[in-house]
Coordinates of C-alpha atoms in Angstrom, one line a residue:
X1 CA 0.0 0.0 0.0
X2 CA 2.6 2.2 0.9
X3 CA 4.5 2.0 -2.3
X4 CA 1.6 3.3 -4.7
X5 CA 2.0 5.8 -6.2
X6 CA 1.1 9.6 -5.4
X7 CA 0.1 10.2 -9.1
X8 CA -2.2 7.4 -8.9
X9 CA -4.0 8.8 -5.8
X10 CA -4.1 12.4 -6.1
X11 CA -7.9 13.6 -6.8
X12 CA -7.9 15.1 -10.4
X13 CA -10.9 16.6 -10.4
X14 CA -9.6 19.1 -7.8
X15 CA -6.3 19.7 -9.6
X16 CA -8.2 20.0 -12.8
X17 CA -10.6 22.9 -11.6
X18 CA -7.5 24.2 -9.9
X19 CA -5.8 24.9 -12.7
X20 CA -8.6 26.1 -15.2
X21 CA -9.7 29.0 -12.7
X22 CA -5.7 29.6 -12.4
X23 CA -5.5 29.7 -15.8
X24 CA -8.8 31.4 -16.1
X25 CA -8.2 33.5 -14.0
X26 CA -4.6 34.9 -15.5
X27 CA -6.2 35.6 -18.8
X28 CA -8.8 37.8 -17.5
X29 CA -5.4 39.2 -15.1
X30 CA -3.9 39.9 -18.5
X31 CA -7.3 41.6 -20.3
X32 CA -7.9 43.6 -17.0
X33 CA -4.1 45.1 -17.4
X34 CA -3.7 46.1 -20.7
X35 CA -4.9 49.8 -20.0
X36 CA -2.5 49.9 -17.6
X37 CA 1.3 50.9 -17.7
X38 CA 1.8 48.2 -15.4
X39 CA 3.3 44.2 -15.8
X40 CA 0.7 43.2 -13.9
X41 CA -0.1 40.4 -16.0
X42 CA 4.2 39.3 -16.7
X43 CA 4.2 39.4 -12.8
X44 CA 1.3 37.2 -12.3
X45 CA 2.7 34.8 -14.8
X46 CA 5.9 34.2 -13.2
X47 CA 3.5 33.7 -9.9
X48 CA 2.2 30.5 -11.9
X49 CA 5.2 28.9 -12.7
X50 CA 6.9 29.6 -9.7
X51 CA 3.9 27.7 -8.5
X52 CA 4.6 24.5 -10.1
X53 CA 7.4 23.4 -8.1
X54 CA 5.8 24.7 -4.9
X55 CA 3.3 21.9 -5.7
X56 CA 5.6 19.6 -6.4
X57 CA 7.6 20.4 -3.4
X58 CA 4.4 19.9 -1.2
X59 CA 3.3 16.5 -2.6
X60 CA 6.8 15.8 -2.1
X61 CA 6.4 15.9 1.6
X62 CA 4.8 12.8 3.7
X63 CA 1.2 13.8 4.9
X64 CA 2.0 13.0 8.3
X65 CA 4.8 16.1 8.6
X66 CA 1.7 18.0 8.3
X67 CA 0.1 16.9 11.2
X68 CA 3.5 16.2 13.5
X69 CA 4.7 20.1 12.4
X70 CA 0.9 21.6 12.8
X71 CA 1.8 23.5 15.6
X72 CA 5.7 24.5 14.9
X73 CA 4.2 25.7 11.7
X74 CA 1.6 28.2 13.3
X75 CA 3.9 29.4 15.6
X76 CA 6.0 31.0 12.6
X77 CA 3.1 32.0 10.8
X78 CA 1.8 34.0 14.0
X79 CA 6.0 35.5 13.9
X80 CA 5.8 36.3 10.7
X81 CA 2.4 38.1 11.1
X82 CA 4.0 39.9 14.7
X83 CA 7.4 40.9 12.8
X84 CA 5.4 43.0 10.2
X85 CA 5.0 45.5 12.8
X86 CA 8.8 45.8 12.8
X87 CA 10.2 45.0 9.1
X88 CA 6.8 45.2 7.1
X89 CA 6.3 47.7 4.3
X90 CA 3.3 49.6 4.0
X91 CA 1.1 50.1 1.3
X92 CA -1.8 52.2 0.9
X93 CA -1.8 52.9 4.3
X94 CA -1.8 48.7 5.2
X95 CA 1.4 47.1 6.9
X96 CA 0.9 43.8 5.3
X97 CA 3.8 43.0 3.3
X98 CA 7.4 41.9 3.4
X99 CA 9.7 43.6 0.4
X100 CA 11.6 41.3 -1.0
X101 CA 13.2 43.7 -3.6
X102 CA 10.5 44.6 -6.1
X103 CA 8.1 41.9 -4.8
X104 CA 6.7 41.6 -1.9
X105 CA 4.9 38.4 0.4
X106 CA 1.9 38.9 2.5
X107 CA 1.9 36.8 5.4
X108 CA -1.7 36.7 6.2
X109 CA -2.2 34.8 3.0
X110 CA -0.1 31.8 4.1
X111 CA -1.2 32.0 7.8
X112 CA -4.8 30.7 6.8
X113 CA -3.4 27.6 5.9
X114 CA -0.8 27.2 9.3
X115 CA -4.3 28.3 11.6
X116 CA -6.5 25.3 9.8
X117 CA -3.4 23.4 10.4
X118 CA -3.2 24.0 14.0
X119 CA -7.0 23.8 13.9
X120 CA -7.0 20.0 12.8
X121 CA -4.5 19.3 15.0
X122 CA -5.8 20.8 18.2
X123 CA -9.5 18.9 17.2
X124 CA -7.7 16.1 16.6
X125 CA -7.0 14.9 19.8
X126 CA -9.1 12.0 21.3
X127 CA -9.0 13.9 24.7
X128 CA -11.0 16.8 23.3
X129 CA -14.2 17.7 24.0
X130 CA -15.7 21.1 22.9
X131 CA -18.9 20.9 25.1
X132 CA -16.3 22.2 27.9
X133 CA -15.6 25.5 28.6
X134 CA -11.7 25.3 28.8
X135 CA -11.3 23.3 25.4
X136 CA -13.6 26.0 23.6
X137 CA -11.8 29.2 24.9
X138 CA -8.2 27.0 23.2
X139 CA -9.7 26.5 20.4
X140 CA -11.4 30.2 19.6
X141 CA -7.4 31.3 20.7
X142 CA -6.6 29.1 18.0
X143 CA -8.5 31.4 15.6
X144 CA -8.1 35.0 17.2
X145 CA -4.7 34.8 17.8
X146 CA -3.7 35.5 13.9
X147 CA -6.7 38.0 13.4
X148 CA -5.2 40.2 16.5
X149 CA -2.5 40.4 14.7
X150 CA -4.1 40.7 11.4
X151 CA -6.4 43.7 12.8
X152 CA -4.2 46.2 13.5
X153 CA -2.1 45.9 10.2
X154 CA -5.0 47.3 9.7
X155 CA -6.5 44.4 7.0
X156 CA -10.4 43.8 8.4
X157 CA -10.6 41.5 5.1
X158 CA -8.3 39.0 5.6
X159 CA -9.4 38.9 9.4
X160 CA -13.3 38.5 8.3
X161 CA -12.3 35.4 6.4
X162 CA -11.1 33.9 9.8
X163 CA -15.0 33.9 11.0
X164 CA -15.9 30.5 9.1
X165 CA -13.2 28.6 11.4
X166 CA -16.5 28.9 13.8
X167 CA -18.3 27.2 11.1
X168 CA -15.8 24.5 11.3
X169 CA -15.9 23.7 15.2
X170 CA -19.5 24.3 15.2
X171 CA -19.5 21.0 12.8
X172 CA -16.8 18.9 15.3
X173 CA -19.1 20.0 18.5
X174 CA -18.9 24.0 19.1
X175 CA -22.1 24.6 21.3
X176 CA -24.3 25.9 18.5
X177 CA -25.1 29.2 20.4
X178 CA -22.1 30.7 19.4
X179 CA -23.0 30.4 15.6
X180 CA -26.6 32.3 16.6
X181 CA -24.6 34.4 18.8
X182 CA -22.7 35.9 16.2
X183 CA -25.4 35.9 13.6
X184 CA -28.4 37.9 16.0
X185 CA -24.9 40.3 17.3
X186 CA -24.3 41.2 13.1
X187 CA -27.7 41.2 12.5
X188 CA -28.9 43.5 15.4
X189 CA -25.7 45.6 14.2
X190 CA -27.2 46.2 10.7
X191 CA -30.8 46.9 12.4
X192 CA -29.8 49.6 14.6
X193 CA -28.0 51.7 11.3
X194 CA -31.0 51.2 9.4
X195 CA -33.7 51.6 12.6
X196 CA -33.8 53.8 15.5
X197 CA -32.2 51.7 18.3
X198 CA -35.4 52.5 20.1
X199 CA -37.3 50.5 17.4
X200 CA -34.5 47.9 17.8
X201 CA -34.8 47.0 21.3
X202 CA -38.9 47.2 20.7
X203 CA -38.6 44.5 18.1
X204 CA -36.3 42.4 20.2
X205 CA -38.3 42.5 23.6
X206 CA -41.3 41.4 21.3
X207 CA -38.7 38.1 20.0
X208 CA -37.7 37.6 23.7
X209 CA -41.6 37.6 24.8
X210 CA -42.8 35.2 21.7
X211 CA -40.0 33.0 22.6
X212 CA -40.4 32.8 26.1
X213 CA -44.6 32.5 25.7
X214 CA -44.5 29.4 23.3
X215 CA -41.8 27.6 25.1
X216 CA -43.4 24.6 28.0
X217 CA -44.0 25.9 30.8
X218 CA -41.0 24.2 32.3
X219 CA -38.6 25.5 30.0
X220 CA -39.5 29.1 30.9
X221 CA -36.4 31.1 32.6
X222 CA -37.8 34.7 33.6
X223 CA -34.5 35.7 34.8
X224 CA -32.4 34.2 31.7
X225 CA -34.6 36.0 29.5
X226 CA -34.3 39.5 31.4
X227 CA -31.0 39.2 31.3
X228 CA -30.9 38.5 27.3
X229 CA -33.0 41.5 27.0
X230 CA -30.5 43.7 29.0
X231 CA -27.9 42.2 27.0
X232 CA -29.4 42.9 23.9
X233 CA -30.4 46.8 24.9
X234 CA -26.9 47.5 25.9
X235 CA -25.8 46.1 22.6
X236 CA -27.7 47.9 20.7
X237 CA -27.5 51.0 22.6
X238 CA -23.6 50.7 22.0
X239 CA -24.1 50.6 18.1
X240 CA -24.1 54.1 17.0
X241 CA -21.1 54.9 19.2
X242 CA -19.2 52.2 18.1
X243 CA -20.0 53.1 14.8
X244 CA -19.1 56.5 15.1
X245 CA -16.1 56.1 16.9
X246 CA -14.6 53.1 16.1
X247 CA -15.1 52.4 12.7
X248 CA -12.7 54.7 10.7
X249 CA -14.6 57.2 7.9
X250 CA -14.2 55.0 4.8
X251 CA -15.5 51.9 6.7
X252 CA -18.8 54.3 7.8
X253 CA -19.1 55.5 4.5
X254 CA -18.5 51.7 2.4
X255 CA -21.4 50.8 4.9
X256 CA -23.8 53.9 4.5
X257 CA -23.5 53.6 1.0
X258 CA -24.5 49.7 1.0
X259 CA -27.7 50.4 3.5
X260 CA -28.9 53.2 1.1
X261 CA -28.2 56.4 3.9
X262 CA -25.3 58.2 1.1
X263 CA -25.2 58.5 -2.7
X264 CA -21.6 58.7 -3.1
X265 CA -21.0 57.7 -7.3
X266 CA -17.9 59.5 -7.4
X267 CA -16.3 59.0 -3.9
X268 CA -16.4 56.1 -2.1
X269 CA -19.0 54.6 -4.1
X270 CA -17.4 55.2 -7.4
X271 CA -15.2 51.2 -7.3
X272 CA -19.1 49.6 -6.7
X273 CA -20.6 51.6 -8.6
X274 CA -18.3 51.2 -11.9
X275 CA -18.2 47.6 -11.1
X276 CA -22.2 47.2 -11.1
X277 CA -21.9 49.2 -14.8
X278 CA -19.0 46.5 -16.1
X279 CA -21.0 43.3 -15.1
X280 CA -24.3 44.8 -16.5
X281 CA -23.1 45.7 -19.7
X282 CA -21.9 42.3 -20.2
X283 CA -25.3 41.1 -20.9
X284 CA -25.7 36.8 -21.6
X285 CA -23.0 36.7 -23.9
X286 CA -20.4 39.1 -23.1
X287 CA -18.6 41.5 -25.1
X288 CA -15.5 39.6 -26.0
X289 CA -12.4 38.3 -24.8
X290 CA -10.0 42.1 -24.4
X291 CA -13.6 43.8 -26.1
X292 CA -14.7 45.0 -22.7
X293 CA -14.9 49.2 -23.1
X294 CA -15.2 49.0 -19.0
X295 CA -11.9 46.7 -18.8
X296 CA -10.4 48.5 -22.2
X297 CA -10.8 52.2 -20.2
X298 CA -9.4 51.2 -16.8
X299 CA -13.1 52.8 -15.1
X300 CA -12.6 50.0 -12.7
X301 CA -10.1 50.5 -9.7
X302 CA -8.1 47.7 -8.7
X303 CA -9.3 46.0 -11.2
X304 CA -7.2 43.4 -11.4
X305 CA -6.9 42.4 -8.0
X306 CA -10.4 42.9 -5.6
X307 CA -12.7 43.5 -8.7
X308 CA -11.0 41.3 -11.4
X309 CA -14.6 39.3 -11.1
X310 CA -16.0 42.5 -13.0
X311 CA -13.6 41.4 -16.4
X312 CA -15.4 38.2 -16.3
X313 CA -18.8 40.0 -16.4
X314 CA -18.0 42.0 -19.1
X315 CA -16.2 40.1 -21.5
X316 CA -17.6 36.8 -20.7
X317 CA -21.0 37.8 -20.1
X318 CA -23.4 35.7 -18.0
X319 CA -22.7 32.3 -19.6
X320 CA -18.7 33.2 -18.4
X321 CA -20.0 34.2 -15.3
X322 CA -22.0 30.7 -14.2
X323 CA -18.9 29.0 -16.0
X324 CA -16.7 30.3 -13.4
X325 CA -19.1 30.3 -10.1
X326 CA -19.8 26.4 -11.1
X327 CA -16.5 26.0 -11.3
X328 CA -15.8 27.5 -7.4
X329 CA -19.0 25.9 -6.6
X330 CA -17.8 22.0 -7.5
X331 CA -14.0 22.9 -6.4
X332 CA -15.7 23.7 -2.8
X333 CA -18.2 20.7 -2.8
X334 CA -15.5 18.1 -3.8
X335 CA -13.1 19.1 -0.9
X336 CA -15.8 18.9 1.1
X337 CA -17.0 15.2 -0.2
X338 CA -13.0 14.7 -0.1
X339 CA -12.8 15.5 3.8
X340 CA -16.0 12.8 4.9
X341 CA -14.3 10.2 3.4
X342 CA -11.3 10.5 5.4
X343 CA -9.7 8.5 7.7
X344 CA -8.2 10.3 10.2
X345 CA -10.4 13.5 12.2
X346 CA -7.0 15.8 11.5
X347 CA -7.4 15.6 7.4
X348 CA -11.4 15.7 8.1
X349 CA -11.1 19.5 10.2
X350 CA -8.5 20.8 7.3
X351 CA -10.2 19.9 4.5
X352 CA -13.8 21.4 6.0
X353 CA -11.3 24.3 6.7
X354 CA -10.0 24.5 3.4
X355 CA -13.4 24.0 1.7
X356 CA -14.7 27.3 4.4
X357 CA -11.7 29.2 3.8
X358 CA -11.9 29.1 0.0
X359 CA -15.8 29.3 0.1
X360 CA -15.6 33.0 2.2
X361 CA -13.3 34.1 -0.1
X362 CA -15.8 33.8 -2.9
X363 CA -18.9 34.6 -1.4
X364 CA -17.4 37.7 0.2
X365 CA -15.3 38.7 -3.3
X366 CA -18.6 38.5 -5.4
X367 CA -21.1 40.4 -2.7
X368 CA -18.7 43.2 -2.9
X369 CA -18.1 43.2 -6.4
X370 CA -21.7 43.1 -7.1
X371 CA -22.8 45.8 -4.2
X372 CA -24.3 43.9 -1.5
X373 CA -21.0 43.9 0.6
X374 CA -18.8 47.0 2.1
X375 CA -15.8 47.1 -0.3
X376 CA -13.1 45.4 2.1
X377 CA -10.4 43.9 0.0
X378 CA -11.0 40.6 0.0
X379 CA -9.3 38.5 -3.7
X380 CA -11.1 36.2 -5.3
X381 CA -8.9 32.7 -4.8
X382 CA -7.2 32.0 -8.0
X383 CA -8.2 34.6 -9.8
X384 CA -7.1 38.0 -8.3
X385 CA -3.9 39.5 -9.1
X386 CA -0.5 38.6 -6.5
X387 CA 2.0 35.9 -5.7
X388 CA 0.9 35.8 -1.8
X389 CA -3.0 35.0 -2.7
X390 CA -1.9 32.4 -5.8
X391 CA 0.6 30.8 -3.1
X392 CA -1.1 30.6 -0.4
X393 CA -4.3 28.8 -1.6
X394 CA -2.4 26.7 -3.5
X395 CA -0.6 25.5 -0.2
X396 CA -3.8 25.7 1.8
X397 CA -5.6 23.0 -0.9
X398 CA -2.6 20.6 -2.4
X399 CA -1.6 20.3 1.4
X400 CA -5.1 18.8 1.4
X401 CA -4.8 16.8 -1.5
X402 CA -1.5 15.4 -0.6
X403 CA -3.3 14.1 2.9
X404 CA -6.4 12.8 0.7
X405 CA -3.7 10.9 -1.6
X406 CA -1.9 9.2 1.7
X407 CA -5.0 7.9 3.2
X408 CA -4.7 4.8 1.6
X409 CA -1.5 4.3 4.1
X410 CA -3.8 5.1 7.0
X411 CA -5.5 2.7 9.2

């Protein structure tokens, strides 16, 4: 068993989707950049072959150093994320990268996969047990620890995408209230900068009471619901100031502008709004491959990076468009049909983290492109421009697919 071969095993499926929305994805990197003076496109495809080898080098590697190195591994990811506050260079007011003379690696990229990695390890111990208190506060340090140091960089989209990881403990035995936890707490947050908090708190002692009333008799907790309601006022009481004084202007504005409250189609509204335009005028069809007058005229900012899904609406028109999302969409359901058949609970957590990871990524990459998410830089895996993104979800899956290959040498 343990002499057959890694070729034979590998899952092609994944590796052929892989590469058609890398390849894909470079073409529209290389439309996107022609009305620019920069090599954007040259760049990105020395990115793709530098990737082979990278590839090679991590099928190369037995599974298990994965698992035995989890947690050597995270601990210089979280180093490298810490040291950027010392060496990193800043662009566009972010401290996210390392130079490396005229390139430069973003940390944070690569640090997804060391967190899932120390994810699957910490899960998969046969002593754990996330019904207790002490084993979910490790595990939730397990995610925060690279998003404090993500945070202040400051890069709130890269941090975001750390949010599924609760997804992914929920699934091995999280308590599910911290799922609805964080879902009423984002919820009541968009609520109370539509509503009046006043009308907020209304609606949510009317929830509490309904609840409460159609619940048996026994099951009725006068106190536990008080306090919920306290809970809740306070929270949303706290909303506007937070809002106000914690979110920076551009964050306020990205979010006024999505709720409706500002008309900004010049300002801060002008990357959304010239992205809406692009897709539109795309219609079924698209306009051609390099015909796009959106793409052709360089209305679209960052282009080829954040909004690089806005070339495929344009050019490639609708039938491009559901080419490419069913391509994302069957890349994240067979990692996710890879990592139930697994043998061991270590490659089962990474590949559900690798599935989330890559899943956020695109959901989060098309709401904003298409105006129903605050612009918040988040690339579309595969597809937007830079060597850092391209690397590290190439590590993040083929570390995946190298475990799913060696589980024929696991009993």
């Amino acid at each position: 068993m343990k002499n057959q071969s890694i070729k034979k095993n590998l899952d092609w499926t994944c590796i052929l989707i892989y590469s058609a929305l890398v390849i894909m994805g470079w073409l529209n990197i290389y439309s996107s950049s022609l009305s620019s003076i920069e090599d954007t496109y040259q760049k990105q495809l020395i990115f793709i072959i530098l990737t082979i080898p990278l590839i090679f080098i991590l099928l190369a590697i037995d599974g298990k150093f994965y698992e035995k190195y989890a947690s050597i591994i995270f601990a210089v990811s979280l180093l490298s994320l810490a040291g950027l506050f010392l060496f990193g260079k800043t662009i566009a007011g972010q401290r996210c990268w390392y130079a490396i003379g005229s390139f430069t690696l973003q940390p944070s990229e690569f640090a997804k996969a060391a967190t899932s990695l120390a994810l699957a390890k910490f899960l998969s111990d046969s002593q754990i047990n996330l019904k207790e208190v002490n084993r979910q506060i490790q595990a939730l340090a397990i995610v925060f620890l690279p998003v404090l140091l993500i945070l202040p960089q400051p890069d709130p989209g890269s941090a975001l995408i750390y949010s599924i990881f609760i997804i992914v403990l929920y699934r091995e035995g999280l308590p599910s209230w911290y799922v609805w936890t964080g879902f009423i707490t984002i919820l009541l947050f968009v609520l109370t900068l539509v509503l009046q908090p006043q009308y907020v708190i209304l609606l949510a002692l009317v929830v509490i009471l309904i609840v409460y009333f159609k619940s048996r008799l026994g099951d009725r907790n006068i106190v536990l619901s008080s306090i919920l309601f306290v809970l809740i006022s306070g929270f949303v009481l706290s909303v506007n100031y937070v809002f106000q004084n914690v979110f920076k202007q551009h964050h306020r504005d990205r979010f006024n502008i999505l709720l409706g409250k500002t008309v900004d189609l010049k300002g801060i509204g002008y990357n959304t709004n010239q992205s809406e335009i692009a897709i539109g005028s795309g219609g079924w069809l698209g306009r051609g491959f390099l015909e796009g007058t959106q793409t052709k005229g360089g209305f679209v900012p960052e282009q080829h990076t954040d909004y690089i899904f806005t070339t495929v609406g344009e050019e490639w028109g609708f039938a491009g468009s559901f080419v490419v999302i069913a391509l994302f969409v069957g890349l994240f359901l067979r990692v996710i049909y890879l990592a139930e058949r697994q043998k061991t609970k270590f490659s089962r957590v990474y590949g559900y983290c690798v599935a989330g990871i890559l899943f956020t990524h695109f959901f989060v990459n098309i709401a904003m492109v298409v105006g129903v998410f605050p612009t918040i830089g988040v690339p579309l895996p595969f597809f937007s421009y830079g060597g850092s993104g391209l690397w590290g979800f190439t590590i993040l899956l083929f570390i995946f697919l190298k475990m799913d290959a060696n589980k024929v040498n696991e009993w």
